[in-house]
Amino acid sequence: MCQLFAMNSNRPMTVQAALRTFTARGGRTGEHVDGWGMAFHDGEGCRLFIDPQRAADSALADFLCLYPIQATTVLAHVRKATHGIPAPVNCHPFQREWRGRRWSFCHNGKLLDFAPALSGDYVPVGQTDSEYAFCWLMEQLRRQLKAQAEPHWQDIATLLAELASQIGRHGEFNLTFTDGQALYTLCATRLTWTQHTQHHGRDTPRMVQIATEPLGGAHPWHSFVPAR
């Protein structure tokens, strides 16, 4: 299956070391050779990079692991295809707009017979089960939270958990999901996390990293308890 990485912090930060270890899993230390992608969110802006080749062989991936892009939230993905050919349209993170913000989504797992009707507000461009699930999630969030002028992240998290549970009945559904303000994560089978805190007084930098498998470093990694 695919591999996920995510970072969320209370101020813009870089994660070059983590990305170097992570992208190596795209063909050098792992078998996830069917494309990769990264989304760097900072405030209202987002920089998205995708490539259908192996991350371990990608000059673009090498550049992003060296260039110090600062962001408050990062999503990254290395793909091992189960649905859809290696192509840009099938690379994660997928993105859509809702309420004037860009939402990014990555999925790890395989879904079977998940094909609910879509209204047309969000439709897949590629052939993956992941993008189909993302479009359905966005459609349901838009429909069920339309009465709220500005949904609170806790309301989104509660609804997202309910929707993800429905999708999870069709297979494995580990996900990372963000609008650049909050990071939402669901562990169905395997995810790990670590926290970095630098004690600099009142304005203390805090960062959480999430990965399918630990990425090493000075801070310990912990396993999520899979959702039931």
Tab-separated table of C-alpha atoms in Angstrom:
chain	number	residue	atom	x	y	z
A	1	MET	CA	0.000	0.000	0.000
A	2	CYS	CA	0.910	3.681	-0.082
A	3	GLN	CA	2.751	5.627	2.613
A	4	LEU	CA	1.599	8.827	4.310
A	5	PHE	CA	3.432	11.736	5.924
A	6	ALA	CA	1.963	14.852	7.529
A	7	MET	CA	3.162	17.753	9.642
A	8	ASN	CA	1.256	20.404	11.562
A	9	SER	CA	2.778	23.239	13.593
A	10	ASN	CA	1.791	26.462	15.315
A	11	ARG	CA	4.198	28.494	13.148
A	12	PRO	CA	5.740	28.010	9.699
A	13	MET	CA	8.511	25.412	9.853
A	14	THR	CA	10.565	23.193	7.531
A	15	VAL	CA	10.651	19.380	7.464
A	16	GLN	CA	13.450	18.677	4.996
A	17	ALA	CA	15.061	15.843	6.998
A	18	ALA	CA	11.761	14.010	7.398
A	19	LEU	CA	10.960	14.413	3.701
A	20	ARG	CA	14.352	13.009	2.679
A	21	THR	CA	13.717	9.855	4.694
A	22	PHE	CA	10.125	9.655	3.496
A	23	THR	CA	10.793	10.079	-0.233
A	24	ALA	CA	13.460	7.374	-0.084
A	25	ARG	CA	10.586	4.957	0.472
A	26	GLY	CA	9.479	5.768	-3.058
A	27	GLY	CA	11.793	3.239	-4.686
A	28	ARG	CA	14.973	3.164	-2.597
A	29	THR	CA	13.999	1.865	0.849
A	30	GLY	CA	10.409	0.955	-0.085
A	31	GLU	CA	8.393	-0.386	-2.999
A	32	HIS	CA	6.096	2.624	-3.445
A	33	VAL	CA	7.160	3.429	-7.001
A	34	ASP	CA	3.984	4.704	-8.704
A	35	GLY	CA	4.229	8.414	-8.005
A	36	TRP	CA	4.453	10.908	-5.174
A	37	GLY	CA	3.169	14.295	-4.084
A	38	MET	CA	3.576	17.039	-1.477
A	39	ALA	CA	1.320	19.896	-0.396
A	40	PHE	CA	2.735	22.786	1.647
A	41	HIS	CA	0.041	24.899	3.341
A	42	ASP	CA	0.854	28.259	4.925
A	43	GLY	CA	-2.071	30.511	5.796
A	44	GLU	CA	-4.367	30.884	2.787
A	45	GLY	CA	-1.715	29.713	0.362
A	46	CYS	CA	-0.725	26.216	-0.711
A	47	ARG	CA	2.022	24.869	-2.955
A	48	LEU	CA	1.228	21.488	-4.520
A	49	PHE	CA	3.811	19.269	-6.245
A	50	ILE	CA	3.081	15.878	-7.826
A	51	ASP	CA	5.057	13.519	-10.048
A	52	PRO	CA	4.106	10.062	-11.404
A	53	GLN	CA	7.660	8.690	-11.286
A	54	ARG	CA	9.512	7.148	-8.349
A	55	ALA	CA	10.204	9.683	-5.636
A	56	ALA	CA	13.682	8.207	-5.161
A	57	ASP	CA	14.547	9.095	-8.784
A	58	SER	CA	12.778	12.451	-8.965
A	59	ALA	CA	14.855	15.602	-9.335
A	60	LEU	CA	11.815	17.580	-8.181
A	61	ALA	CA	11.527	15.522	-4.998
A	62	ASP	CA	15.265	16.005	-4.386
A	63	PHE	CA	14.858	19.759	-4.793
A	64	LEU	CA	11.930	19.918	-2.351
A	65	CYS	CA	13.941	17.987	0.227
A	66	LEU	CA	16.689	20.611	-0.053
A	67	TYR	CA	14.703	23.824	-0.539
A	68	PRO	CA	13.553	25.205	2.862
A	69	ILE	CA	9.832	25.661	2.222
A	70	GLN	CA	8.227	26.875	5.420
A	71	ALA	CA	4.672	25.742	6.098
A	72	THR	CA	2.289	25.216	8.983
A	73	THR	CA	0.906	22.007	7.468
A	74	VAL	CA	2.489	19.546	5.047
A	75	LEU	CA	0.985	16.438	3.454
A	76	ALA	CA	3.163	13.992	1.506
A	77	HIS	CA	2.429	10.656	-0.167
A	78	VAL	CA	4.360	7.934	-1.987
A	79	ARG	CA	2.120	5.687	-4.041
A	80	LYS	CA	1.887	1.980	-4.657
A	81	ALA	CA	-0.955	1.703	-7.157
A	82	THR	CA	-4.012	-0.476	-6.578
A	83	HIS	CA	-6.487	1.535	-8.701
A	84	GLY	CA	-5.382	3.666	-11.643
A	85	ILE	CA	-2.167	3.814	-13.626
A	86	PRO	CA	0.895	5.866	-12.577
A	87	ALA	CA	-0.116	9.296	-13.870
A	88	PRO	CA	-0.349	12.870	-12.539
A	89	VAL	CA	-4.151	12.644	-12.187
A	90	ASN	CA	-3.753	9.680	-9.817
A	91	CYS	CA	-1.083	11.187	-7.555
A	92	HIS	CA	-1.900	12.314	-4.025
A	93	PRO	CA	-2.432	14.796	-2.430
A	94	PHE	CA	-5.726	15.528	-4.144
A	95	GLN	CA	-7.100	19.049	-3.748
A	96	ARG	CA	-10.486	20.760	-3.926
A	97	GLU	CA	-11.879	24.130	-2.848
A	98	TRP	CA	-14.471	24.634	-0.119
A	99	ARG	CA	-15.416	27.909	1.583
A	100	GLY	CA	-12.584	29.771	-0.072
A	101	ARG	CA	-9.849	27.410	1.134
A	102	ARG	CA	-7.889	24.653	-0.570
A	103	TRP	CA	-8.309	21.247	1.039
A	104	SER	CA	-5.684	18.542	0.559
A	105	PHE	CA	-6.236	14.817	1.073
A	106	CYS	CA	-4.113	11.646	1.076
A	107	HIS	CA	-5.234	8.047	1.531
A	108	ASN	CA	-3.483	4.801	2.351
A	109	GLY	CA	-5.421	1.574	1.864
A	110	LYS	CA	-7.669	-0.176	-0.612
A	111	LEU	CA	-11.437	0.244	-0.964
A	112	LEU	CA	-13.727	-2.286	-2.601
A	113	ASP	CA	-17.211	-1.560	-4.006
A	114	PHE	CA	-17.263	2.017	-2.773
A	115	ALA	CA	-19.321	3.873	-5.377
A	116	PRO	CA	-22.011	6.114	-3.849
A	117	ALA	CA	-23.713	8.574	-6.162
A	118	LEU	CA	-22.036	11.961	-6.472
A	119	SER	CA	-24.072	15.131	-7.023
A	120	GLY	CA	-21.540	16.692	-9.380
A	121	ASP	CA	-20.194	19.326	-6.972
A	122	TYR	CA	-17.001	17.305	-6.725
A	123	VAL	CA	-16.059	14.652	-9.270
A	124	PRO	CA	-12.893	12.561	-9.705
A	125	VAL	CA	-10.418	13.487	-12.412
A	126	GLY	CA	-8.410	10.253	-12.186
A	127	GLN	CA	-9.243	6.601	-11.627
A	128	THR	CA	-8.363	6.002	-7.975
A	129	ASP	CA	-10.640	4.851	-5.180
A	130	SER	CA	-8.878	7.481	-3.057
A	131	GLU	CA	-9.975	10.465	-5.148
A	132	TYR	CA	-13.517	9.099	-5.343
A	133	ALA	CA	-13.648	8.874	-1.545
A	134	PHE	CA	-12.229	12.401	-1.253
A	135	CYS	CA	-14.892	13.817	-3.578
A	136	TRP	CA	-17.620	12.108	-1.572
A	137	LEU	CA	-16.176	13.436	1.702
A	138	MET	CA	-16.048	16.989	0.333
A	139	GLU	CA	-19.587	16.715	-0.963
A	140	GLN	CA	-20.894	15.506	2.392
A	141	LEU	CA	-19.012	18.159	4.376
A	142	ARG	CA	-20.382	20.861	2.101
A	143	ARG	CA	-23.915	19.518	2.302
A	144	GLN	CA	-24.113	18.717	6.005
A	145	LEU	CA	-22.330	21.829	7.285
A	146	LYS	CA	-23.887	24.353	4.903
A	147	ALA	CA	-25.931	25.961	7.706
A	148	GLN	CA	-22.750	26.999	9.527
A	149	ALA	CA	-21.173	30.214	8.298
A	150	GLU	CA	-17.743	29.070	9.473
A	151	PRO	CA	-17.670	25.472	10.759
A	152	HIS	CA	-15.438	24.934	13.766
A	153	TRP	CA	-12.676	22.389	13.328
A	154	GLN	CA	-14.258	20.201	16.023
A	155	ASP	CA	-17.521	20.031	14.043
A	156	ILE	CA	-15.576	19.080	10.937
A	157	ALA	CA	-13.604	16.449	12.860
A	158	THR	CA	-16.765	14.872	14.294
A	159	LEU	CA	-18.487	14.659	10.920
A	160	LEU	CA	-15.324	13.519	9.170
A	161	ALA	CA	-14.972	10.634	11.635
A	162	GLU	CA	-18.551	9.533	10.946
A	163	LEU	CA	-18.093	9.725	7.176
A	164	ALA	CA	-14.737	7.952	7.273
A	165	SER	CA	-16.316	5.152	9.290
A	166	GLN	CA	-18.828	4.609	6.480
A	167	ILE	CA	-16.064	4.496	3.886
A	168	GLY	CA	-13.997	2.205	6.102
A	169	ARG	CA	-16.617	-0.532	5.781
A	170	HIS	CA	-15.320	-1.001	2.232
A	171	GLY	CA	-11.696	-1.606	3.178
A	172	GLU	CA	-8.691	0.110	4.715
A	173	PHE	CA	-9.015	3.881	5.039
A	174	ASN	CA	-6.067	5.654	6.645
A	175	LEU	CA	-6.175	9.349	5.762
A	176	THR	CA	-4.639	12.775	6.214
A	177	PHE	CA	-6.769	15.830	5.414
A	178	THR	CA	-6.204	19.557	5.861
A	179	ASP	CA	-7.292	23.063	4.916
A	180	GLY	CA	-3.999	24.480	6.152
A	181	GLN	CA	-5.531	25.479	9.478
A	182	ALA	CA	-6.233	22.101	11.060
A	183	LEU	CA	-4.850	18.641	10.303
A	184	TYR	CA	-7.287	15.729	10.430
A	185	THR	CA	-5.942	12.185	10.600
A	186	LEU	CA	-7.621	8.799	10.782
A	187	CYS	CA	-5.784	5.559	11.543
A	188	ALA	CA	-7.604	2.448	10.380
A	189	THR	CA	-4.643	0.070	10.424
A	190	ARG	CA	-1.226	1.692	10.919
A	191	LEU	CA	-0.038	5.259	11.614
A	192	THR	CA	2.586	6.693	13.950
A	193	TRP	CA	3.254	10.153	15.375
A	194	THR	CA	5.913	12.221	17.107
A	195	GLN	CA	5.935	15.685	18.666
A	196	HIS	CA	8.683	18.310	18.646
A	197	THR	CA	8.570	21.150	21.180
A	198	GLN	CA	11.212	23.839	21.568
A	199	HIS	CA	10.939	25.697	24.871
A	200	HIS	CA	11.373	29.358	24.019
A	201	GLY	CA	8.982	30.983	26.475
A	202	ARG	CA	5.431	32.027	25.673
A	203	ASP	CA	5.771	31.657	21.898
A	204	THR	CA	6.902	28.035	22.023
A	205	PRO	CA	7.240	26.311	18.610
A	206	ARG	CA	5.298	23.040	18.527
A	207	MET	CA	5.190	20.547	15.686
A	208	VAL	CA	3.556	17.150	15.239
A	209	GLN	CA	4.646	14.735	12.516
A	210	ILE	CA	2.650	11.718	11.351
A	211	ALA	CA	3.881	8.866	9.177
A	212	THR	CA	2.795	5.379	8.228
A	213	GLU	CA	6.098	4.100	9.614
A	214	PRO	CA	8.459	6.021	11.946
A	215	LEU	CA	10.984	8.273	10.206
A	216	GLY	CA	13.636	8.253	12.917
A	217	GLY	CA	15.176	11.359	14.451
A	218	ALA	CA	15.770	12.482	18.023
A	219	HIS	CA	12.156	12.263	19.170
A	220	PRO	CA	10.313	9.005	19.941
A	221	TRP	CA	7.522	7.808	17.674
A	222	HIS	CA	4.237	6.422	19.003
A	223	SER	CA	1.585	4.258	17.351
A	224	PHE	CA	-1.993	5.418	16.897
A	225	VAL	CA	-4.736	3.167	18.232
A	226	PRO	CA	-6.630	2.066	15.094
A	227	ALA	CA	-10.218	3.273	14.841
A	228	ARG	CA	-12.840	0.596	15.356
